[in-house]
XYZ file of N, CA and C in Angstrom:
855
model
N 32.359 95.596 127.090
C 32.976 95.903 125.519
C 32.692 94.768 124.750
N 31.937 95.007 123.786
C 31.616 94.090 122.809
C 32.512 93.492 122.132
N 33.228 92.437 121.772
C 34.138 91.803 120.570
C 33.549 90.850 119.998
N 33.729 90.788 118.719
C 33.664 89.528 117.698
C 34.739 89.477 116.944
N 34.911 88.092 117.073
C 36.501 87.956 116.316
C 36.210 86.506 115.415
N 37.277 86.629 114.439
C 36.982 85.697 113.582
C 38.685 84.707 113.988
N 38.619 83.714 114.463
C 39.731 83.041 114.856
C 40.983 82.725 113.723
N 40.110 82.808 112.528
C 41.158 82.337 111.159
C 41.726 83.663 110.996
N 41.411 84.543 111.046
C 41.703 86.002 110.338
C 42.765 86.762 111.383
N 42.078 86.724 112.578
C 42.626 87.743 113.762
C 41.921 88.936 113.844
N 40.879 89.009 112.811
C 39.957 90.368 112.730
C 39.293 90.374 113.773
N 39.112 91.694 114.221
C 37.975 92.032 115.212
C 37.039 93.483 115.088
N 35.704 93.307 115.371
C 34.912 94.524 115.727
C 35.034 94.566 117.222
N 34.919 96.134 117.056
C 35.179 96.820 118.692
C 34.127 97.546 118.748
N 33.175 97.303 119.681
C 32.330 98.635 120.500
C 32.145 98.195 121.852
N 32.256 99.358 122.370
C 32.036 99.235 124.019
C 31.769 100.552 124.478
N 31.721 100.512 125.984
C 31.605 101.770 126.620
C 32.586 102.824 126.497
N 32.328 104.016 126.211
C 33.385 104.992 126.234
C 34.459 104.892 127.224
N 33.927 104.491 128.359
C 35.205 104.755 129.187
C 36.165 103.240 129.486
N 35.609 102.143 128.644
C 36.576 101.137 128.626
C 37.788 101.490 127.946
N 39.055 100.690 128.242
C 40.298 100.987 127.968
C 40.643 99.843 126.856
N 41.433 100.164 125.859
C 41.781 99.414 124.672
C 43.162 99.178 124.714
N 43.822 98.148 124.324
C 45.465 98.329 123.905
C 45.813 98.318 122.575
N 46.491 99.348 122.270
C 46.926 99.661 121.034
C 48.236 99.279 120.833
N 48.874 98.461 119.550
C 50.445 98.284 118.988
C 50.056 98.975 117.618
N 50.695 100.339 117.722
C 50.876 101.104 116.534
C 52.405 101.040 116.177
N 52.653 99.995 115.131
C 53.940 99.715 114.871
C 54.893 99.468 115.824
N 54.627 98.950 116.814
C 55.686 98.330 117.496
C 55.554 99.491 119.117
N 54.941 100.787 118.867
C 54.678 101.546 120.159
C 53.536 101.066 120.863
N 53.399 100.772 122.382
C 52.234 100.409 122.828
C 51.556 101.407 123.393
N 50.264 101.740 123.610
C 49.332 102.583 124.049
C 48.003 101.928 124.781
N 47.753 102.742 125.687
C 46.804 102.101 126.547
C 45.525 103.271 126.585
N 44.661 103.642 126.161
C 43.650 104.392 126.132
C 42.315 103.979 126.045
N 41.085 104.757 126.169
C 39.913 104.744 126.048
C 39.141 104.562 125.163
N 38.125 103.732 124.691
C 37.247 103.840 123.434
C 36.768 105.458 123.669
N 36.443 105.838 124.625
C 35.841 107.274 124.288
C 36.786 108.566 123.715
N 38.116 108.163 123.944
C 39.034 108.735 123.263
C 39.089 108.751 121.907
N 39.305 107.545 121.401
C 39.496 107.146 120.280
C 38.241 107.330 119.417
N 36.800 107.794 119.833
C 35.871 107.821 119.248
C 35.461 109.114 119.409
N 36.350 110.242 120.001
C 35.895 111.469 120.209
C 35.472 112.255 119.339
N 36.115 112.342 118.346
C 36.310 112.598 116.988
C 35.783 112.078 115.803
N 35.251 112.510 114.950
C 34.904 111.782 113.653
C 36.015 111.697 112.830
N 36.790 110.669 113.255
C 38.167 110.196 112.328
C 37.977 108.663 111.913
N 39.088 108.033 111.225
C 38.936 106.912 111.014
C 39.157 105.936 112.378
N 39.726 106.559 113.331
C 39.891 105.714 114.648
C 38.121 105.705 115.183
N 37.423 106.855 114.971
C 36.046 106.643 115.529
C 35.696 105.244 114.839
N 35.529 105.183 113.516
C 35.167 103.983 112.602
C 35.920 102.796 112.939
N 36.821 102.682 113.512
C 37.678 101.653 114.073
C 37.103 100.970 115.116
N 36.801 101.936 116.052
C 36.288 101.610 117.389
C 35.098 101.613 117.965
N 34.088 101.954 116.863
C 32.783 102.135 117.024
C 31.794 100.987 116.745
N 32.706 99.771 116.097
C 32.031 98.719 115.100
C 31.931 98.777 113.760
N 32.093 99.941 113.153
C 32.162 100.105 112.129
C 32.973 99.392 110.949
N 34.166 99.388 111.668
C 35.459 98.702 110.668
C 35.877 97.452 111.581
N 36.236 96.391 110.962
C 37.414 95.785 111.369
C 38.692 95.852 111.863
N 39.240 95.232 112.966
C 40.410 95.917 113.277
C 41.409 94.548 113.261
N 42.389 94.524 113.407
C 43.348 93.359 113.844
C 44.042 93.173 115.047
N 43.841 92.096 115.733
C 44.294 91.775 117.236
C 45.327 90.682 117.265
N 45.996 90.752 118.198
C 46.914 89.399 118.512
C 46.468 88.445 119.466
N 47.116 87.589 119.596
C 46.560 86.541 120.556
C 46.835 87.078 122.112
N 47.245 88.174 122.381
C 47.280 88.948 123.941
C 46.313 89.984 124.058
N 45.480 90.015 122.924
C 44.664 91.140 122.721
C 44.978 92.809 122.457
N 46.278 92.871 122.109
C 46.610 93.961 121.120
C 45.999 94.158 120.065
N 45.522 95.615 120.045
C 44.843 95.994 118.616
C 46.063 96.456 118.031
N 46.094 95.798 116.719
C 47.310 96.160 115.908
C 47.019 97.041 114.732
N 47.768 98.147 114.833
C 47.911 99.238 113.514
C 49.077 99.271 112.630
N 48.986 99.110 111.718
C 50.117 99.001 110.781
C 50.470 100.352 110.453
N 51.159 101.153 111.276
C 51.619 102.774 110.991
C 53.057 102.842 111.961
N 53.573 103.810 111.593
C 54.799 104.458 112.781
C 53.785 104.724 113.485
N 54.607 104.411 114.791
C 54.066 104.838 116.123
C 54.823 105.993 116.785
N 55.673 106.556 115.900
C 56.293 107.788 116.518
C 55.315 109.069 116.981
N 54.549 109.214 116.274
C 53.694 110.721 116.873
C 52.207 109.853 116.924
N 52.076 108.921 117.078
C 50.568 108.340 117.844
C 50.339 109.094 119.407
N 51.173 109.397 120.167
C 51.064 109.889 121.513
C 50.447 111.239 120.991
N 50.763 111.935 120.110
C 50.078 113.461 119.740
C 49.222 113.407 119.183
N 48.611 112.222 118.418
C 47.516 112.078 117.862
C 46.369 111.800 118.958
N 46.725 110.918 119.907
C 46.013 110.755 120.952
C 45.646 111.954 121.588
N 46.676 112.763 122.135
C 46.553 113.789 122.917
C 45.635 114.913 122.048
N 45.688 115.132 120.612
C 44.906 116.052 119.954
C 43.376 115.548 120.338
N 43.167 114.261 120.264
C 41.862 113.502 120.086
C 41.279 114.018 121.609
N 41.909 113.943 122.552
C 41.800 114.521 124.085
C 41.183 115.595 124.030
N 42.292 116.664 123.724
C 42.165 117.909 123.998
C 41.961 118.743 122.881
N 41.567 118.348 121.682
C 41.153 119.183 120.560
C 41.998 119.960 120.063
N 43.488 120.029 120.914
C 44.582 121.108 120.081
C 45.812 120.121 120.860
N 46.887 120.475 120.276
C 48.277 119.834 120.695
C 49.555 121.059 120.043
N 50.461 120.851 121.122
C 51.604 121.594 120.517
C 52.242 120.766 119.454
N 52.883 121.392 118.325
C 53.356 120.749 117.350
C 54.911 120.711 117.491
N 55.626 119.844 116.677
C 57.153 119.188 116.883
C 57.468 120.698 116.176
N 59.238 121.006 116.622
C 59.717 122.164 116.342
C 60.108 122.090 114.913
N 60.632 120.694 114.479
C 61.516 120.605 113.170
C 60.221 120.522 112.080
N 60.651 120.893 110.666
C 59.934 120.596 109.472
C 59.487 119.454 109.430
N 60.579 118.417 109.641
C 60.566 117.034 108.989
C 59.524 116.307 110.246
N 59.603 116.725 111.283
C 58.450 116.042 112.363
C 57.277 116.631 112.041
N 57.250 117.861 111.624
C 55.548 118.310 111.409
C 55.137 117.502 110.199
N 56.009 117.578 109.339
C 55.444 116.677 108.001
C 55.023 115.142 108.367
N 56.089 114.579 109.282
C 55.639 113.398 109.512
C 54.602 113.238 110.050
N 54.197 114.007 111.100
C 52.477 114.208 111.651
C 51.349 114.788 111.138
N 51.793 115.251 109.757
C 50.707 115.311 108.921
C 50.505 114.449 108.184
N 51.317 113.484 107.952
C 51.073 112.182 106.979
C 50.166 111.380 108.138
N 50.388 111.251 109.477
C 49.854 110.371 110.031
C 48.310 111.143 110.379
N 48.140 112.461 110.431
C 47.147 113.124 110.390
C 46.143 112.979 109.544
N 46.823 112.754 108.375
C 45.937 112.314 107.168
C 45.580 110.982 106.781
N 46.499 110.192 107.062
C 45.769 108.746 107.378
C 44.756 108.524 108.510
N 44.742 109.429 109.239
C 43.553 109.081 110.623
C 42.533 109.675 110.175
N 42.521 110.577 109.195
C 41.359 111.597 108.661
C 40.955 112.318 109.556
N 42.244 113.304 110.493
C 42.159 113.984 111.410
C 42.303 115.542 110.519
N 41.112 115.882 110.138
C 41.372 117.011 109.492
C 41.623 118.774 109.784
N 41.440 118.501 111.460
C 41.641 120.097 112.288
C 43.417 119.886 112.082
N 43.779 118.635 112.555
C 45.152 118.555 112.883
C 45.888 118.795 111.395
N 45.464 117.875 110.552
C 46.207 118.145 109.116
C 46.429 119.766 108.874
N 45.089 120.594 108.855
C 45.000 121.559 108.639
C 45.980 122.660 109.353
N 46.188 122.345 110.969
C 47.395 122.835 111.712
C 48.880 122.676 111.032
N 49.005 121.680 110.711
C 50.320 121.210 110.182
C 50.550 121.770 109.071
N 49.501 121.776 108.231
C 49.994 122.522 106.869
C 50.376 123.760 107.019
N 49.639 124.584 108.035
C 49.741 126.187 108.274
C 51.121 126.390 108.906
N 51.562 125.458 109.820
C 53.087 125.318 110.279
C 53.725 125.326 109.203
N 53.893 124.230 108.438
C 54.607 124.036 107.582
C 54.859 125.371 106.505
N 53.676 125.937 106.072
C 53.845 127.010 105.463
C 54.358 128.239 105.882
N 54.372 128.136 107.151
C 55.074 129.706 108.200
C 56.609 129.132 107.838
N 56.954 127.947 108.035
C 58.266 127.580 108.257
C 58.643 128.010 107.110
N 58.255 127.414 105.681
C 58.993 127.497 104.870
C 59.396 129.236 104.106
N 58.556 130.270 105.129
C 58.555 131.493 104.574
C 59.618 132.288 105.536
N 59.656 131.456 106.715
C 60.923 132.123 107.805
C 61.984 131.420 107.732
N 62.310 130.249 107.101
C 63.244 129.688 107.474
C 64.359 129.924 106.130
N 65.346 130.694 106.323
C 66.260 131.185 105.568
C 67.267 129.831 104.978
N 67.442 129.875 103.516
C 67.922 128.519 103.012
C 69.178 128.355 103.532
N 70.012 129.060 103.897
C 71.148 129.324 104.363
C 71.591 130.198 105.370
N 72.633 130.342 106.443
C 72.609 131.411 107.120
C 74.387 131.713 107.283
N 74.539 132.777 107.070
C 75.821 133.338 107.343
C 76.325 134.228 108.381
N 77.021 133.735 109.210
C 77.569 134.640 110.433
C 78.406 136.190 110.127
N 78.163 137.019 110.284
C 78.730 138.526 109.909
C 80.013 138.250 111.385
N 81.202 138.258 111.234
C 82.165 138.388 112.041
C 82.115 139.945 112.523
N 82.176 139.915 113.997
C 82.186 141.134 114.394
C 83.588 141.370 115.540
N 84.108 140.014 116.054
C 85.413 140.425 116.508
C 86.109 138.750 116.165
N 87.539 139.029 116.643
C 88.358 137.898 116.555
C 87.953 136.536 117.386
N 87.441 137.166 118.511
C 87.583 136.153 119.430
C 85.847 135.065 119.108
N 84.871 136.000 118.511
C 83.856 135.251 117.712
C 84.213 134.306 116.613
N 85.284 134.896 116.031
C 85.433 134.216 114.563
C 86.013 132.634 115.115
N 87.057 132.880 116.313
C 87.643 131.899 116.984
C 86.737 130.902 117.498
N 85.829 131.171 118.088
C 84.735 130.559 118.849
C 83.789 129.600 117.774
N 83.538 130.360 116.483
C 82.627 130.012 115.604
C 83.525 128.525 114.991
N 84.534 129.020 114.582
C 85.338 127.959 113.779
C 85.509 126.755 114.579
N 85.848 126.843 115.893
C 86.615 125.900 116.760
C 85.237 125.231 117.346
N 83.968 125.600 117.472
C 82.656 124.835 117.488
C 82.145 124.130 116.901
N 82.278 124.282 115.545
C 81.646 123.647 114.339
C 82.482 122.270 114.224
N 81.881 121.269 113.559
C 82.562 120.136 113.116
C 82.113 120.248 111.648
N 81.995 121.436 111.083
C 82.139 121.431 109.390
C 83.535 122.135 109.121
N 84.237 122.338 107.757
C 84.893 122.747 107.429
C 84.283 124.109 107.119
N 85.513 125.398 107.369
C 84.821 126.541 107.125
C 85.489 127.426 106.323
N 84.487 128.406 105.669
C 85.401 129.391 104.579
C 85.058 130.966 105.011
N 86.040 131.593 105.117
C 85.811 133.218 105.476
C 85.963 133.904 104.231
N 85.127 134.924 104.295
C 85.614 135.925 103.050
C 85.629 136.966 103.717
N 86.907 137.740 103.833
C 87.031 139.043 104.502
C 86.857 140.222 103.294
N 86.218 141.069 103.085
C 85.911 142.037 102.126
C 85.778 143.353 102.874
N 86.787 144.635 102.357
C 86.830 145.818 103.095
C 87.115 146.484 102.059
N 85.833 147.205 101.446
C 86.068 147.945 100.190
C 86.560 149.521 100.633
N 86.707 149.671 102.276
C 87.199 151.031 102.543
C 88.561 151.140 102.933
N 89.331 149.956 102.767
C 90.546 149.954 102.918
C 91.624 150.682 101.807
N 91.340 151.880 101.711
C 91.680 152.534 100.051
C 92.845 153.538 100.522
N 94.001 152.577 100.975
C 95.354 153.598 100.982
C 95.826 154.102 99.734
N 95.531 153.295 98.392
C 96.000 153.433 97.355
C 94.687 153.514 96.292
N 94.474 153.983 95.177
C 93.455 154.245 94.532
C 93.330 152.666 93.799
N 92.032 152.470 93.398
C 91.914 151.288 92.833
C 92.066 151.080 91.447
N 92.452 150.171 90.626
C 92.314 149.886 89.275
C 90.983 150.037 88.472
N 91.013 150.200 87.781
C 89.699 150.214 86.691
C 88.605 148.920 87.211
N 89.177 147.772 87.054
C 88.045 146.728 87.448
C 88.125 146.285 88.556
N 88.659 146.826 89.624
C 88.754 146.001 90.955
C 87.338 146.186 91.674
N 86.573 147.290 91.426
C 84.991 147.522 91.911
C 84.204 146.449 91.503
N 84.562 145.877 90.047
C 83.786 144.831 89.863
C 84.314 143.453 90.140
N 85.540 143.311 90.301
C 86.368 142.168 90.773
C 85.710 142.145 92.458
N 85.685 143.071 93.160
C 85.401 143.029 94.578
C 83.863 142.312 94.375
N 82.890 142.664 93.511
C 81.366 142.232 93.692
C 81.442 140.755 93.286
N 82.452 140.450 92.243
C 82.695 139.096 91.981
C 82.793 138.392 92.862
N 83.824 138.583 93.778
C 84.239 137.841 94.739
C 82.779 137.659 95.844
N 82.299 138.702 95.953
C 81.010 138.580 97.015
C 79.921 137.640 96.089
N 79.775 137.767 94.815
C 78.924 137.113 94.129
C 78.990 135.474 94.416
N 80.375 135.150 94.140
C 80.897 133.905 94.156
C 80.611 133.729 95.457
N 81.162 134.147 96.596
C 80.799 133.541 98.014
C 79.443 133.192 98.346
N 78.506 134.439 97.952
C 77.006 133.713 98.152
C 76.582 132.488 97.329
N 77.034 132.520 96.128
C 76.991 131.470 95.574
C 77.444 129.851 96.217
N 78.633 130.164 96.587
C 79.118 128.682 97.257
C 78.337 128.517 98.619
N 77.991 129.444 99.135
C 77.297 129.485 100.279
C 75.938 128.750 100.374
N 75.130 129.225 99.217
C 74.046 128.458 98.941
C 74.099 126.910 98.672
N 75.281 126.772 97.476
C 75.786 125.247 97.317
C 75.782 124.307 98.386
N 76.763 125.056 99.249
C 77.460 123.948 100.207
C 76.938 124.296 101.819
N 75.918 125.260 101.997
C 75.748 125.567 103.452
C 75.565 124.525 104.458
N 75.313 123.164 104.059
C 74.807 121.875 104.756
C 75.995 121.242 104.933
N 77.525 121.478 104.289
C 78.832 120.932 104.350
C 79.440 121.770 104.993
N 79.499 123.264 104.841
C 80.523 124.036 105.231
C 79.935 125.015 105.996
N 80.877 125.913 106.900
C 80.400 126.648 107.529
C 81.130 128.168 106.873
N 80.061 129.079 106.367
C 80.622 130.166 105.856
C 80.409 131.764 106.630
N 81.525 132.344 106.507
C 81.532 133.314 107.549
C 82.042 134.497 106.785
N 81.590 135.751 107.158
C 81.728 136.730 106.211
C 82.340 137.915 107.322
N 83.518 138.520 107.064
C 84.305 139.568 107.728
C 84.085 140.903 107.018
N 83.666 141.745 107.612
C 83.383 142.903 106.956
C 84.035 144.104 107.719
N 84.725 143.711 108.981
C 85.173 144.580 109.858
C 86.800 144.849 110.104
N 87.761 143.830 109.641
C 89.067 143.567 109.492
C 89.439 144.759 108.366
N 90.612 145.251 109.103
C 91.411 146.158 108.242
C 92.602 145.591 107.646
N 93.115 144.538 107.866
C 93.987 143.589 107.460
C 94.546 143.542 105.880
N 93.102 143.374 105.206
C 93.335 143.006 104.013
C 91.928 143.819 103.294
N 91.901 143.593 101.906
C 91.038 144.685 101.188
C 90.020 142.912 100.934
N 90.437 142.017 100.269
C 89.512 141.130 99.921
C 90.611 139.667 99.969
N 90.032 138.936 100.792
C 90.955 137.740 101.258
C 89.871 136.465 101.797
N 90.044 135.190 100.978
C 89.187 133.993 101.284
C 90.318 133.159 101.921
N 89.946 132.554 103.201
C 90.465 132.007 104.106
C 89.693 130.652 104.480
N 90.630 129.236 104.269
C 89.739 128.153 104.368
C 90.519 127.693 105.707
N 89.434 127.024 106.271
C 89.798 126.231 107.912
C 89.282 124.774 107.705
N 89.932 123.912 108.362
C 89.825 122.646 108.556
C 89.990 121.857 109.715
N 89.015 121.162 110.360
C 89.479 120.769 111.603
C 89.837 121.940 112.673
N 88.872 122.973 112.690
C 89.117 124.436 113.849
C 90.381 124.890 113.367
N 91.455 124.541 112.258
C 92.636 125.331 112.034
C 92.398 125.925 110.531
N 93.313 127.057 110.372
C 93.528 127.678 109.109
C 94.420 126.431 108.007
N 93.985 126.479 106.986
C 94.483 125.277 105.866
C 95.158 126.196 104.820
N 94.315 127.043 104.275
C 94.643 128.154 103.104
C 94.087 129.405 103.093
N 94.807 130.249 102.318
C 93.977 131.433 101.905
C 94.372 131.767 100.434
N 93.224 132.728 99.608
C 93.685 132.998 98.791
C 93.379 134.640 98.551
N 94.492 135.180 98.611
C 94.351 136.837 99.084
C 94.147 137.093 97.315
N 93.178 138.354 97.294
C 92.723 138.961 95.975
C 93.188 140.023 95.700
N 94.005 140.449 96.422
C 94.558 141.968 96.099
C 95.991 142.292 96.177
N 96.535 142.980 95.281
C 98.107 143.342 95.034
C 98.233 144.774 94.798
N 99.838 145.026 94.919
C 100.069 146.340 94.544
C 100.281 146.545 93.164
N 99.968 147.117 92.170
C 100.671 147.473 90.981
C 100.927 148.977 90.721
N 101.945 148.990 89.956
C 102.773 150.396 89.891
C 102.286 150.993 88.643
N 101.972 152.426 88.951
C 102.065 153.430 87.546
C 103.220 154.392 87.486
N 103.401 155.217 86.325
C 104.264 155.886 86.235
C 104.194 156.765 87.502
N 103.109 157.470 88.189
C 103.109 158.144 89.031
C 102.967 157.822 90.473
N 102.096 156.520 90.814
C 102.008 156.219 91.870
C 101.565 154.980 91.888
N 101.163 154.265 93.459
C 100.693 153.072 93.414
C 99.048 152.781 93.351
N 98.927 151.529 92.651
C 97.168 151.561 92.861
C 96.925 150.179 93.250
N 95.842 150.013 94.181
C 95.522 148.671 94.907
C 94.750 147.839 93.520
N 94.986 146.417 93.388
C 94.348 145.722 92.302
C 93.788 144.704 92.956
N 92.545 144.477 92.411
C 91.450 143.420 93.280
C 91.413 142.389 92.137
N 91.547 141.172 92.335
C 91.024 139.968 91.314
C 90.090 139.068 91.969
N 89.653 138.377 90.957
C 88.547 137.262 91.190
C 89.391 135.795 90.567
N 90.046 135.336 91.419
C 90.638 134.078 90.808
C 89.861 132.820 90.849
N 88.624 132.604 90.590
C 87.662 131.757 90.383
C 88.303 130.271 90.819
N 89.151 129.942 89.704
C 89.381 128.584 89.745
C 90.132 128.243 90.813
N 90.970 129.047 91.403
C 91.630 128.730 92.663
C 90.758 128.863 94.065
N 89.854 129.763 93.907
C 88.798 129.790 95.034
C 87.999 128.209 94.967
N 87.476 127.937 93.833
C 86.683 126.328 93.694
C 87.599 125.335 94.106
N 89.063 125.656 93.675
C 89.823 124.414 94.242
C 89.788 124.319 95.370
N 90.133 125.402 96.406
C 90.127 125.349 97.545
C 89.188 125.064 98.220
N 87.953 125.481 97.968
C 86.638 124.832 98.450
C 86.734 123.363 98.075
N 86.908 122.698 96.890
C 86.941 121.068 97.014
C 87.798 120.802 97.682
N 88.679 120.994 98.006
C 89.804 120.613 98.908
C 89.487 120.464 100.343
N 88.552 121.732 100.720
C 88.172 122.027 102.287
C 87.231 120.891 102.568
N 86.480 120.578 101.641
C 85.582 119.411 101.537
C 86.179 118.211 102.257
N 87.543 117.874 101.810
C 88.279 116.868 102.352
C 88.028 116.788 103.970
N 87.951 117.858 104.782
C 88.161 117.698 106.202
C 86.571 117.973 106.481
N 85.772 117.413 105.953
C 84.489 116.781 106.713
C 84.495 115.734 107.227
N 85.220 114.495 106.944
C 85.768 113.482 108.035
C 86.717 113.706 109.138
N 86.433 113.119 110.124
C 87.143 113.342 111.388
C 88.703 113.274 111.174
N 89.081 112.124 110.334
C 90.645 112.075 110.043
C 91.167 113.222 108.944
N 92.385 113.728 109.238
C 92.841 114.564 108.142
C 93.142 113.862 106.938
N 92.721 114.593 106.057
C 92.840 114.215 104.468
C 94.069 113.351 104.055
N 93.976 112.843 103.081
C 95.302 112.152 102.423
C 95.968 113.257 101.699
N 97.146 113.274 102.372
C 98.240 114.482 101.510
C 98.351 113.842 99.870
N 98.555 112.831 99.638
C 98.484 112.311 98.139
C 97.369 112.924 97.541
N 96.133 112.890 98.306
C 94.717 112.964 97.285
C 95.134 114.816 97.300
N 95.468 115.182 98.323
C 95.530 116.892 98.200
C 96.363 117.304 97.249
N 97.530 116.568 97.163
C 98.473 116.777 95.985
C 97.596 116.901 94.732
N 97.115 115.502 94.447
C 96.528 115.222 93.378
C 95.251 116.370 92.754
N 94.748 116.481 93.877
C 93.507 117.853 93.316
C 94.006 119.231 93.303
N 95.187 119.455 93.737
C 95.523 120.968 93.565
C 96.462 121.183 92.520
N 96.523 122.078 91.520
C 96.967 122.526 90.771
C 98.238 123.205 90.620
N 98.651 123.416 91.865
C 99.715 123.757 92.435
C 100.921 123.239 93.131
N 100.411 122.095 93.393
C 101.327 120.944 93.854
C 101.224 121.306 95.654
N 100.879 122.407 95.977
C 101.189 122.806 97.375
C 100.153 124.198 97.713
N 99.842 124.052 98.786
C 98.591 125.153 99.338
C 99.681 126.082 99.766
N 100.077 127.245 98.963
C 100.482 128.458 99.274
C 99.917 129.754 98.901
N 100.349 131.016 99.311
C 99.822 132.020 99.234
C 100.299 132.563 97.787
N 99.526 133.711 96.989
C 100.209 134.079 95.981
C 101.731 134.694 96.057
N 102.832 134.934 95.346
C 103.600 135.318 95.357
C 103.846 136.861 95.293
N 104.642 137.752 95.848
C 104.574 139.256 95.751
C 105.906 139.571 95.350
N 106.382 140.770 94.811
C 107.690 141.284 94.717
C 108.172 141.533 95.939
N 109.288 141.772 96.146
C 109.665 142.215 97.374
C 109.168 143.528 97.691
N 108.880 144.737 96.850
C 108.198 145.758 97.026
C 107.030 145.708 97.648
N 106.306 144.634 96.872
C 104.959 144.805 96.900
C 104.813 144.027 98.538
N 105.678 143.189 98.945
C 105.634 142.557 99.929
C 105.967 143.522 101.394
N 106.928 144.336 100.995
C 106.931 145.492 101.708
C 105.730 146.560 102.124
N 105.156 146.686 100.854
C 104.116 147.603 101.116
C 102.873 146.628 101.979
N 102.843 145.676 101.808
C 101.930 144.685 102.430
C 101.671 144.784 103.797
N 103.126 144.522 104.371
C 103.785 144.383 105.577
C 103.456 145.907 106.220
N 103.723 146.880 105.634
C 103.588 148.145 106.155
C 101.838 148.529 106.164
N 101.374 147.936 105.176
C 99.783 148.307 105.553
C 99.165 147.524 106.676
N 99.509 146.623 106.883
C 99.168 145.354 108.232
C 99.955 145.988 109.255
């Protein structure tokens, strides 16, 4: 291997037999490979190790490349084989793409771009599990480190006829749930229950694996001849409970004074009902 070096600057030009090895220090990650691998494809590395470009070296003979070395092993494998398995995560593919562009490895950069495009099409913005059993709900809530919000929605629980605005309010609750799940999916586990028969529309909020509060959106109202089911969408209270549940993101229980200050009700309680309504709810459950 032919090496010419300027002692003042530490710059070196390298040209040698393809079977000869060189030592590379890429951002603190050490690699040992052949000149043949580095010059196998028409890239910036070929220019660096065929004598066309100067490279930096230290006193121990390591060639210094001022880049993050996290993906340099993948770069070398691609140069050796012409193909390589890409990382699973979007973040790491994007990192590898940046390195491929820096070293002017067009084929690898194209593969990364295609993989990112495919992931953008396939990956949902958020995922909302659909509850199919009580045990599944318990397992999901107990296994997550996030606070959780569950919407129980059951339009078919129609023992009594619905009031005029009830259908619209059911849709409003669903739309609000979808909106919140898009906003907070990275911070909160959202669950949807469409099989339970205990309620028609109810929000349940969990922190540290335990139920913290709920907002029941249904009640029984009385007409002259019969009872009706009324569904409401108390947006302000749902927003309030959502903000309160974010206090459970930390491992420590939230400060009760802070909970008191952020609550317009002074305490987390269910909506009140008349005794007749309470009897009706008990009978239905």
